[in-house]
Amino acid sequence: MDKETLYALGFYLKRGIGFKTIERIICEFGSFEIAYKSGKFEPDLDRARAEIEKAEKLRVSIIPITSPDYPSQLKTIPHPPPIIYVKGEIGKSSAVAIVGSRKCSSYGRKIAYQLAKFLSSHEIAVVSGLAYGIDTAAHKGAVESDGITYAVLGCGIDVDYPAGNSNLRKAIIEKGGAVISEFPFGTSPSRENFPRRNRIISGLALATVVIEANENSGALITAQFTVEQGRELFVVPANVDSIYSRGSNRLLRAGATPLTDFEQIFEDLPYLKQSSQKKINKVEIDEAYQPIINVLLKGDAHIDKIIAESGLSYCEAITLLFEMESKGIVKSENNRYFLSETGGMF
């Protein structure tokens, strides 16, 4: 692996260096290699080299936030993970998260499975947490439709958890999806890891759909992150006396959008459907990109500035930026976007 990844891992794995310090390193230097050369910080390079050696044996990619391969969508959340471990491939497709409780009804499993199949048929990736129950049904719905799905773990990527989903994990990778974790190799699935994991689930997606969350479900934490990250939150309504949905019904009372029909996702997020279409007229593409181009013609800009000056919603802006980046029209670095001199229309 390259030096940037080595130094990023060295800082990430160094005892005594926490998230705040790493965020300060990124803000001050913009590169872990530059931070290392400054002499202000001392990474644990021995531990980093051992981690890289294991990654190469397991065919796991280690992606620092400073890498162009780091998911653009994830970069925009508050406190994004400095490092992610990826087994498989994270593509450029737009994604929707499907979450819910481990203990769920047959109805909840059916809806999660069918929704994942529906999204896959429109080339929308499905994000979930590989847990039993709703997560498993969502991943299976995508896999069995030859769709892309991403499983975000609350443990090290080398830890077989939950053990009953080993074959599903393999199928996710074989179908072109990925298993993702921010935790170093060997990290056990401790209770405190899962709230951190949940911010990545919502962070990879343009919207989150909650299906059957009980009062103590971790899906409620994912829902909270969804709102904090400025993403759309949908909840599938359930019977008022259902013990499986007391938490999700509470989200509805708090103002979450009821999802009563799968097509409603595209009605509420029209740019999600546009990004999933295989063929779009070039003139329409150029017109859709113009508000963002007008902002970036003035110079590079953070996503917040792009939204404020373009008049686009968060979901509209981030979806268009995904498309523009994949076509080489824009590039991103350190959470800022700028026009490419060689790409797209220029």
mmCIF file of C-alpha atoms in Angstrom:
data_model
loop_
_atom_site.group_PDB
_atom_site.id
_atom_site.type_symbol
_atom_site.label_atom_id
_atom_site.label_comp_id
_atom_site.label_asym_id
_atom_site.label_seq_id
_atom_site.Cartn_x
_atom_site.Cartn_y
_atom_site.Cartn_z
ATOM 1 C CA MET A 1 0.000 0.000 0.000
ATOM 2 C CA ASP A 2 1.065 3.616 -0.510
ATOM 3 C CA LYS A 3 2.768 5.829 2.073
ATOM 4 C CA GLU A 4 -0.364 7.891 2.722
ATOM 5 C CA THR A 5 -2.208 4.742 3.837
ATOM 6 C CA LEU A 6 0.765 3.623 5.941
ATOM 7 C CA TYR A 7 0.951 6.928 7.806
ATOM 8 C CA ALA A 8 -2.837 7.185 8.105
ATOM 9 C CA LEU A 9 -2.932 3.760 9.739
ATOM 10 C CA GLY A 10 0.044 4.648 11.910
ATOM 11 C CA PHE A 11 -1.818 7.626 13.363
ATOM 12 C CA TYR A 12 -5.120 5.736 13.558
ATOM 13 C CA LEU A 13 -3.619 2.829 15.496
ATOM 14 C CA LYS A 14 -1.331 4.895 17.721
ATOM 15 C CA ARG A 15 -2.319 4.690 21.365
ATOM 16 C CA GLY A 16 -3.052 8.145 22.728
ATOM 17 C CA ILE A 17 -4.094 9.630 19.386
ATOM 18 C CA GLY A 18 -7.875 10.007 19.265
ATOM 19 C CA PHE A 19 -10.409 11.135 16.690
ATOM 20 C CA LYS A 20 -10.065 14.815 17.602
ATOM 21 C CA THR A 21 -6.326 14.728 17.003
ATOM 22 C CA ILE A 22 -6.758 12.929 13.686
ATOM 23 C CA GLU A 23 -9.372 15.460 12.580
ATOM 24 C CA ARG A 24 -6.944 18.233 13.523
ATOM 25 C CA ILE A 25 -4.215 16.543 11.479
ATOM 26 C CA ILE A 26 -6.498 16.396 8.444
ATOM 27 C CA CYS A 27 -7.585 20.019 8.825
ATOM 28 C CA GLU A 28 -4.060 21.335 9.386
ATOM 29 C CA PHE A 29 -2.102 19.265 6.872
ATOM 30 C CA GLY A 30 -4.638 17.728 4.466
ATOM 31 C CA SER A 31 -2.437 14.641 4.249
ATOM 32 C CA PHE A 32 -1.189 12.073 6.745
ATOM 33 C CA GLU A 33 2.142 11.853 4.922
ATOM 34 C CA ILE A 34 2.671 15.610 5.217
ATOM 35 C CA ALA A 35 1.702 15.444 8.905
ATOM 36 C CA TYR A 36 4.290 12.709 9.462
ATOM 37 C CA LYS A 37 7.005 14.687 7.695
ATOM 38 C CA SER A 38 6.216 17.727 9.840
ATOM 39 C CA GLY A 39 7.600 15.876 12.842
ATOM 40 C CA LYS A 40 4.765 17.056 15.089
ATOM 41 C CA PHE A 41 3.236 13.601 15.451
ATOM 42 C CA GLU A 42 4.694 10.127 15.793
ATOM 43 C CA PRO A 43 2.632 7.295 14.251
ATOM 44 C CA ASP A 44 2.893 3.622 15.199
ATOM 45 C CA LEU A 45 4.375 2.404 11.912
ATOM 46 C CA ASP A 46 5.173 -1.100 13.173
ATOM 47 C CA ARG A 47 1.546 -1.740 14.001
ATOM 48 C CA ALA A 48 0.493 -0.115 10.721
ATOM 49 C CA ARG A 49 2.780 -2.393 8.674
ATOM 50 C CA ALA A 50 1.406 -5.460 10.461
ATOM 51 C CA GLU A 51 -2.149 -4.295 9.716
ATOM 52 C CA ILE A 52 -1.306 -3.756 6.038
ATOM 53 C CA GLU A 53 0.309 -7.191 5.804
ATOM 54 C CA LYS A 54 -2.840 -8.799 7.175
ATOM 55 C CA ALA A 55 -5.010 -6.745 4.815
ATOM 56 C CA GLU A 56 -3.040 -7.965 1.822
ATOM 57 C CA LYS A 57 -3.442 -11.592 2.919
ATOM 58 C CA LEU A 58 -7.204 -11.144 3.376
ATOM 59 C CA ARG A 59 -7.586 -9.028 0.215
ATOM 60 C CA VAL A 60 -8.986 -6.158 2.217
ATOM 61 C CA SER A 61 -8.568 -2.563 1.069
ATOM 62 C CA ILE A 62 -7.669 0.014 3.705
ATOM 63 C CA ILE A 63 -8.903 3.436 2.590
ATOM 64 C CA PRO A 64 -7.994 6.648 4.458
ATOM 65 C CA ILE A 65 -10.256 9.667 4.246
ATOM 66 C CA THR A 66 -7.600 11.464 2.194
ATOM 67 C CA SER A 67 -7.794 8.835 -0.570
ATOM 68 C CA PRO A 68 -9.747 9.516 -3.793
ATOM 69 C CA ASP A 69 -11.285 6.056 -3.266
ATOM 70 C CA TYR A 70 -12.960 7.132 -0.014
ATOM 71 C CA PRO A 71 -16.752 7.398 -0.551
ATOM 72 C CA SER A 72 -17.661 11.027 -1.275
ATOM 73 C CA GLN A 73 -21.026 10.645 0.455
ATOM 74 C CA LEU A 74 -19.389 9.502 3.682
ATOM 75 C CA LYS A 75 -16.942 12.420 3.713
ATOM 76 C CA THR A 76 -19.758 14.905 4.214
ATOM 77 C CA ILE A 77 -21.028 13.591 7.566
ATOM 78 C CA PRO A 78 -19.966 15.044 10.917
ATOM 79 C CA HIS A 79 -16.910 13.138 12.177
ATOM 80 C CA PRO A 80 -16.475 10.675 9.283
ATOM 81 C CA PRO A 81 -14.284 7.632 9.982
ATOM 82 C CA PRO A 82 -10.623 8.466 9.241
ATOM 83 C CA ILE A 83 -10.071 4.928 7.945
ATOM 84 C CA ILE A 84 -12.381 2.315 6.460
ATOM 85 C CA TYR A 85 -11.601 -1.340 5.792
ATOM 86 C CA VAL A 86 -13.341 -2.678 2.693
ATOM 87 C CA LYS A 87 -13.714 -6.258 1.485
ATOM 88 C CA GLY A 88 -15.219 -6.042 -1.993
ATOM 89 C CA GLU A 89 -15.910 -2.862 -3.894
ATOM 90 C CA ILE A 90 -17.723 0.393 -3.123
ATOM 91 C CA GLY A 91 -19.157 1.699 -6.381
ATOM 92 C CA LYS A 92 -20.552 5.057 -7.428
ATOM 93 C CA SER A 93 -24.222 4.013 -7.281
ATOM 94 C CA SER A 94 -26.614 6.014 -5.132
ATOM 95 C CA ALA A 95 -27.667 4.103 -2.031
ATOM 96 C CA VAL A 96 -30.550 3.763 0.413
ATOM 97 C CA ALA A 97 -30.163 2.288 3.908
ATOM 98 C CA ILE A 98 -32.679 -0.265 5.199
ATOM 99 C CA VAL A 99 -32.581 -0.866 8.957
ATOM 100 C CA GLY A 100 -34.707 -2.339 11.720
ATOM 101 C CA SER A 101 -34.673 -4.687 14.679
ATOM 102 C CA ARG A 102 -33.118 -8.118 14.935
ATOM 103 C CA LYS A 103 -36.366 -9.424 16.394
ATOM 104 C CA CYS A 104 -38.978 -8.728 13.757
ATOM 105 C CA SER A 105 -42.175 -10.157 12.309
ATOM 106 C CA SER A 106 -42.523 -12.091 9.072
ATOM 107 C CA TYR A 107 -44.201 -8.971 7.671
ATOM 108 C CA GLY A 108 -41.156 -6.843 8.507
ATOM 109 C CA ARG A 109 -38.795 -9.337 6.875
ATOM 110 C CA LYS A 110 -40.998 -9.455 3.779
ATOM 111 C CA ILE A 111 -41.090 -5.666 3.394
ATOM 112 C CA ALA A 112 -37.317 -5.353 3.880
ATOM 113 C CA TYR A 113 -36.691 -8.077 1.300
ATOM 114 C CA GLN A 114 -39.137 -6.653 -1.241
ATOM 115 C CA LEU A 115 -37.915 -3.081 -0.811
ATOM 116 C CA ALA A 116 -34.321 -4.199 -1.384
ATOM 117 C CA LYS A 117 -35.394 -6.041 -4.539
ATOM 118 C CA PHE A 118 -37.230 -2.938 -5.744
ATOM 119 C CA LEU A 119 -34.221 -0.676 -5.154
ATOM 120 C CA SER A 120 -31.896 -3.172 -6.822
ATOM 121 C CA SER A 121 -34.116 -3.248 -9.902
ATOM 122 C CA HIS A 122 -33.518 0.511 -10.190
ATOM 123 C CA GLU A 123 -29.758 0.130 -9.679
ATOM 124 C CA ILE A 124 -29.858 1.660 -6.207
ATOM 125 C CA ALA A 125 -27.450 0.081 -3.726
ATOM 126 C CA VAL A 126 -28.777 -1.132 -0.364
ATOM 127 C CA VAL A 127 -26.892 -0.382 2.864
ATOM 128 C CA SER A 128 -27.480 -2.250 6.112
ATOM 129 C CA GLY A 129 -25.670 -3.769 9.086
ATOM 130 C CA LEU A 130 -25.585 -7.571 8.462
ATOM 131 C CA ALA A 131 -27.434 -8.237 11.734
ATOM 132 C CA TYR A 132 -30.160 -10.860 11.938
ATOM 133 C CA GLY A 133 -33.720 -9.785 11.215
ATOM 134 C CA ILE A 134 -34.408 -6.742 9.033
ATOM 135 C CA ASP A 135 -30.752 -6.275 8.020
ATOM 136 C CA THR A 136 -30.437 -9.852 6.796
ATOM 137 C CA ALA A 137 -33.683 -9.645 4.824
ATOM 138 C CA ALA A 138 -32.535 -6.426 3.141
ATOM 139 C CA HIS A 139 -29.150 -7.832 2.151
ATOM 140 C CA LYS A 140 -30.770 -11.016 0.824
ATOM 141 C CA GLY A 141 -33.285 -9.054 -1.219
ATOM 142 C CA ALA A 142 -30.448 -7.207 -2.946
ATOM 143 C CA VAL A 143 -28.206 -10.244 -3.418
ATOM 144 C CA GLU A 144 -30.989 -12.426 -4.806
ATOM 145 C CA SER A 145 -31.828 -9.671 -7.308
ATOM 146 C CA ASP A 146 -28.196 -9.420 -8.455
ATOM 147 C CA GLY A 147 -28.079 -5.996 -6.821
ATOM 148 C CA ILE A 148 -25.347 -4.185 -4.932
ATOM 149 C CA THR A 149 -25.460 -4.113 -1.153
ATOM 150 C CA TYR A 150 -23.046 -2.858 1.493
ATOM 151 C CA ALA A 151 -22.811 -4.450 4.945
ATOM 152 C CA VAL A 152 -21.340 -2.189 7.635
ATOM 153 C CA LEU A 153 -19.915 -4.023 10.641
ATOM 154 C CA GLY A 154 -19.574 -3.176 14.316
ATOM 155 C CA CYS A 155 -16.423 -5.286 14.609
ATOM 156 C CA GLY A 156 -13.192 -5.946 12.745
ATOM 157 C CA ILE A 157 -13.724 -6.988 9.149
ATOM 158 C CA ASP A 158 -11.918 -10.277 9.858
ATOM 159 C CA VAL A 159 -14.301 -11.198 12.678
ATOM 160 C CA ASP A 160 -17.005 -13.663 11.631
ATOM 161 C CA TYR A 161 -20.005 -11.927 13.178
ATOM 162 C CA PRO A 162 -22.791 -12.791 13.178
ATOM 163 C CA ALA A 163 -21.570 -16.313 12.468
ATOM 164 C CA GLY A 164 -24.874 -17.353 10.914
ATOM 165 C CA ASN A 165 -24.411 -14.813 8.105
ATOM 166 C CA SER A 166 -21.038 -16.035 6.830
ATOM 167 C CA ASN A 167 -22.486 -17.230 3.528
ATOM 168 C CA LEU A 168 -24.464 -14.020 3.097
ATOM 169 C CA ARG A 169 -21.289 -12.013 3.623
ATOM 170 C CA LYS A 170 -19.570 -13.991 0.854
ATOM 171 C CA ALA A 171 -22.548 -13.560 -1.469
ATOM 172 C CA ILE A 172 -22.556 -9.786 -0.928
ATOM 173 C CA ILE A 173 -18.940 -9.599 -2.100
ATOM 174 C CA GLU A 174 -19.442 -12.024 -4.993
ATOM 175 C CA LYS A 175 -22.333 -9.926 -6.321
ATOM 176 C CA GLY A 176 -20.156 -6.816 -6.481
ATOM 177 C CA GLY A 177 -20.983 -5.294 -3.094
ATOM 178 C CA ALA A 178 -18.794 -4.834 -0.050
ATOM 179 C CA VAL A 179 -18.360 -5.486 3.640
ATOM 180 C CA ILE A 180 -17.145 -2.353 5.430
ATOM 181 C CA SER A 181 -15.757 -1.551 8.877
ATOM 182 C CA GLU A 182 -13.921 1.319 10.559
ATOM 183 C CA PHE A 183 -12.539 -0.988 13.241
ATOM 184 C CA PRO A 184 -9.031 -2.512 13.158
ATOM 185 C CA PHE A 185 -8.559 -6.222 12.572
ATOM 186 C CA GLY A 186 -9.524 -8.381 15.525
ATOM 187 C CA THR A 187 -11.922 -5.865 17.095
ATOM 188 C CA SER A 188 -14.710 -7.778 18.837
ATOM 189 C CA PRO A 189 -18.387 -6.804 18.363
ATOM 190 C CA SER A 190 -18.712 -4.811 21.590
ATOM 191 C CA ARG A 191 -21.966 -3.029 22.390
ATOM 192 C CA GLU A 192 -20.381 0.439 22.160
ATOM 193 C CA ASN A 193 -19.200 -0.204 18.592
ATOM 194 C CA PHE A 194 -22.646 -0.348 17.035
ATOM 195 C CA PRO A 195 -23.736 3.281 17.477
ATOM 196 C CA ARG A 196 -20.493 4.279 15.727
ATOM 197 C CA ARG A 197 -21.232 1.731 13.004
ATOM 198 C CA ASN A 198 -24.725 3.168 12.523
ATOM 199 C CA ARG A 199 -23.478 6.620 11.507
ATOM 200 C CA ILE A 200 -21.654 4.961 8.598
ATOM 201 C CA ILE A 201 -24.790 3.097 7.490
ATOM 202 C CA SER A 202 -26.726 6.353 7.219
ATOM 203 C CA GLY A 203 -23.657 8.207 5.970
ATOM 204 C CA LEU A 204 -23.285 6.009 2.897
ATOM 205 C CA ALA A 205 -26.932 6.514 1.901
ATOM 206 C CA LEU A 206 -29.043 9.335 0.525
ATOM 207 C CA ALA A 207 -31.982 8.141 2.624
ATOM 208 C CA THR A 208 -32.757 5.655 5.394
ATOM 209 C CA VAL A 209 -35.843 3.452 5.663
ATOM 210 C CA VAL A 210 -36.685 2.119 9.135
ATOM 211 C CA ILE A 211 -38.742 -1.082 9.215
ATOM 212 C CA GLU A 212 -39.971 -2.462 12.549
ATOM 213 C CA ALA A 213 -37.767 -0.878 15.203
ATOM 214 C CA ASN A 214 -38.675 -1.702 18.777
ATOM 215 C CA GLU A 215 -38.236 0.765 21.638
ATOM 216 C CA ASN A 216 -34.576 -0.148 22.202
ATOM 217 C CA SER A 217 -33.569 -0.857 18.617
ATOM 218 C CA GLY A 218 -30.235 0.387 17.328
ATOM 219 C CA ALA A 219 -32.144 1.419 14.212
ATOM 220 C CA LEU A 220 -33.388 4.415 16.209
ATOM 221 C CA ILE A 221 -29.778 5.554 16.526
ATOM 222 C CA THR A 222 -29.350 5.189 12.771
ATOM 223 C CA ALA A 223 -32.505 7.272 12.327
ATOM 224 C CA GLN A 224 -31.072 9.987 14.567
ATOM 225 C CA PHE A 225 -27.834 10.048 12.564
ATOM 226 C CA THR A 226 -29.867 10.237 9.350
ATOM 227 C CA VAL A 227 -31.571 13.416 10.510
ATOM 228 C CA GLU A 228 -28.335 14.927 11.853
ATOM 229 C CA GLN A 229 -26.641 14.239 8.521
ATOM 230 C CA GLY A 230 -29.410 15.993 6.607
ATOM 231 C CA ARG A 231 -30.672 12.856 4.875
ATOM 232 C CA GLU A 232 -34.267 11.790 4.296
ATOM 233 C CA LEU A 233 -35.807 9.499 6.923
ATOM 234 C CA PHE A 234 -38.632 7.138 5.933
ATOM 235 C CA VAL A 235 -40.506 4.796 8.266
ATOM 236 C CA VAL A 236 -42.773 1.921 7.256
ATOM 237 C CA PRO A 237 -46.006 2.264 9.294
ATOM 238 C CA ALA A 238 -47.130 -0.693 11.385
ATOM 239 C CA ASN A 239 -50.005 -1.783 13.588
ATOM 240 C CA VAL A 240 -50.342 0.382 16.689
ATOM 241 C CA ASP A 241 -50.269 -2.715 18.907
ATOM 242 C CA SER A 242 -47.170 -4.251 17.299
ATOM 243 C CA ILE A 243 -44.395 -4.808 19.849
ATOM 244 C CA TYR A 244 -41.919 -4.823 16.966
ATOM 245 C CA SER A 245 -42.710 -1.271 15.868
ATOM 246 C CA ARG A 246 -43.074 0.835 19.000
ATOM 247 C CA GLY A 247 -39.833 2.633 18.220
ATOM 248 C CA SER A 248 -40.553 3.180 14.541
ATOM 249 C CA ASN A 249 -44.074 4.422 15.309
ATOM 250 C CA ARG A 250 -42.474 6.905 17.690
ATOM 251 C CA LEU A 251 -40.323 8.158 14.802
ATOM 252 C CA LEU A 252 -43.487 8.765 12.798
ATOM 253 C CA ARG A 253 -44.941 10.836 15.626
ATOM 254 C CA ALA A 254 -41.711 12.845 15.666
ATOM 255 C CA GLY A 255 -42.089 13.751 12.003
ATOM 256 C CA ALA A 256 -40.442 11.009 9.944
ATOM 257 C CA THR A 257 -41.943 10.459 6.485
ATOM 258 C CA PRO A 258 -44.311 7.446 6.313
ATOM 259 C CA LEU A 259 -43.363 5.103 3.471
ATOM 260 C CA THR A 260 -46.613 3.664 2.151
ATOM 261 C CA ASP A 261 -45.461 2.736 -1.351
ATOM 262 C CA PHE A 262 -42.019 1.894 -2.722
ATOM 263 C CA GLU A 263 -42.374 4.329 -5.633
ATOM 264 C CA GLN A 264 -42.841 7.071 -3.047
ATOM 265 C CA ILE A 265 -39.072 7.093 -2.492
ATOM 266 C CA PHE A 266 -38.598 8.366 -6.041
ATOM 267 C CA GLU A 267 -41.487 10.813 -5.712
ATOM 268 C CA ASP A 268 -39.917 12.348 -2.603
ATOM 269 C CA LEU A 269 -36.352 12.054 -3.942
ATOM 270 C CA PRO A 270 -36.660 12.519 -7.723
ATOM 271 C CA TYR A 271 -32.921 12.880 -8.170
ATOM 272 C CA LEU A 272 -32.459 9.407 -6.744
ATOM 273 C CA LYS A 273 -34.436 7.960 -9.645
ATOM 274 C CA GLN A 274 -32.656 10.157 -12.168
ATOM 275 C CA SER A 275 -29.285 8.945 -10.939
ATOM 276 C CA SER A 276 -30.409 5.332 -11.344
ATOM 277 C CA GLN A 277 -31.417 5.634 -14.975
ATOM 278 C CA LYS A 278 -29.029 4.010 -17.404
ATOM 279 C CA LYS A 279 -29.522 6.524 -20.190
ATOM 280 C CA ILE A 280 -30.227 10.222 -19.745
ATOM 281 C CA ASN A 281 -30.248 12.783 -22.516
ATOM 282 C CA LYS A 282 -26.976 14.773 -22.516
ATOM 283 C CA VAL A 283 -28.769 18.116 -22.692
ATOM 284 C CA GLU A 284 -30.802 17.189 -19.611
ATOM 285 C CA ILE A 285 -27.626 16.170 -17.797
ATOM 286 C CA ASP A 286 -25.895 19.441 -18.628
ATOM 287 C CA GLU A 287 -28.894 21.477 -17.501
ATOM 288 C CA ALA A 288 -29.127 19.541 -14.238
ATOM 289 C CA TYR A 289 -25.444 20.149 -13.516
ATOM 290 C CA GLN A 290 -25.526 23.862 -14.329
ATOM 291 C CA PRO A 291 -26.421 25.187 -10.829
ATOM 292 C CA ILE A 292 -23.412 23.384 -9.365
ATOM 293 C CA ILE A 293 -21.147 24.409 -12.241
ATOM 294 C CA ASN A 294 -22.136 28.044 -11.695
ATOM 295 C CA VAL A 295 -21.015 27.815 -8.064
ATOM 296 C CA LEU A 296 -17.741 26.031 -8.843
ATOM 297 C CA LEU A 297 -16.824 28.452 -11.627
ATOM 298 C CA LYS A 298 -16.134 30.909 -8.784
ATOM 299 C CA GLY A 299 -13.685 28.456 -7.206
ATOM 300 C CA ASP A 300 -13.643 25.283 -5.113
ATOM 301 C CA ALA A 301 -16.443 24.954 -2.564
ATOM 302 C CA HIS A 302 -17.604 22.875 0.403
ATOM 303 C CA ILE A 303 -20.890 20.985 0.021
ATOM 304 C CA ASP A 304 -22.608 23.459 2.377
ATOM 305 C CA LYS A 305 -21.681 26.378 0.130
ATOM 306 C CA ILE A 306 -22.804 24.492 -2.985
ATOM 307 C CA ILE A 307 -26.220 23.856 -1.422
ATOM 308 C CA ALA A 308 -26.583 27.452 -0.217
ATOM 309 C CA GLU A 309 -25.668 29.061 -3.543
ATOM 310 C CA SER A 310 -27.189 26.558 -5.993
ATOM 311 C CA GLY A 311 -30.647 26.413 -4.411
ATOM 312 C CA LEU A 312 -30.529 22.613 -4.521
ATOM 313 C CA SER A 313 -31.517 20.394 -1.618
ATOM 314 C CA TYR A 314 -28.859 18.268 0.067
ATOM 315 C CA CYS A 315 -30.015 15.089 -1.690
ATOM 316 C CA GLU A 316 -30.178 16.809 -5.085
ATOM 317 C CA ALA A 317 -26.717 18.317 -4.709
ATOM 318 C CA ILE A 318 -24.958 15.206 -3.448
ATOM 319 C CA THR A 319 -26.569 12.988 -6.115
ATOM 320 C CA LEU A 320 -25.511 15.356 -8.895
ATOM 321 C CA LEU A 321 -22.006 15.623 -7.455
ATOM 322 C CA PHE A 322 -21.764 11.816 -7.474
ATOM 323 C CA GLU A 323 -22.663 11.771 -11.168
ATOM 324 C CA MET A 324 -20.365 14.665 -12.022
ATOM 325 C CA GLU A 325 -17.439 13.094 -10.184
ATOM 326 C CA SER A 326 -17.937 9.727 -11.883
ATOM 327 C CA LYS A 327 -17.916 11.492 -15.278
ATOM 328 C CA GLY A 328 -14.805 13.474 -14.436
ATOM 329 C CA ILE A 329 -16.579 16.834 -14.451
ATOM 330 C CA VAL A 330 -15.684 17.586 -10.833
ATOM 331 C CA LYS A 331 -13.145 16.308 -8.350
ATOM 332 C CA SER A 332 -13.188 16.356 -4.557
ATOM 333 C CA GLU A 333 -10.486 16.725 -1.959
ATOM 334 C CA ASN A 334 -10.757 17.287 1.790
ATOM 335 C CA ASN A 335 -14.555 17.727 1.584
ATOM 336 C CA ARG A 336 -14.272 20.413 -1.120
ATOM 337 C CA TYR A 337 -15.340 20.146 -4.753
ATOM 338 C CA PHE A 338 -13.771 21.789 -7.788
ATOM 339 C CA LEU A 339 -14.180 21.616 -11.560
ATOM 340 C CA SER A 340 -11.904 19.237 -13.437
ATOM 341 C CA GLU A 341 -9.939 20.845 -16.239
ATOM 342 C CA THR A 342 -9.959 17.668 -18.299
ATOM 343 C CA GLY A 343 -13.317 16.106 -17.569
ATOM 344 C CA GLY A 344 -16.856 16.182 -18.881
ATOM 345 C CA MET A 345 -17.887 19.290 -20.782
ATOM 346 C CA PHE A 346 -14.656 21.234 -20.348
#
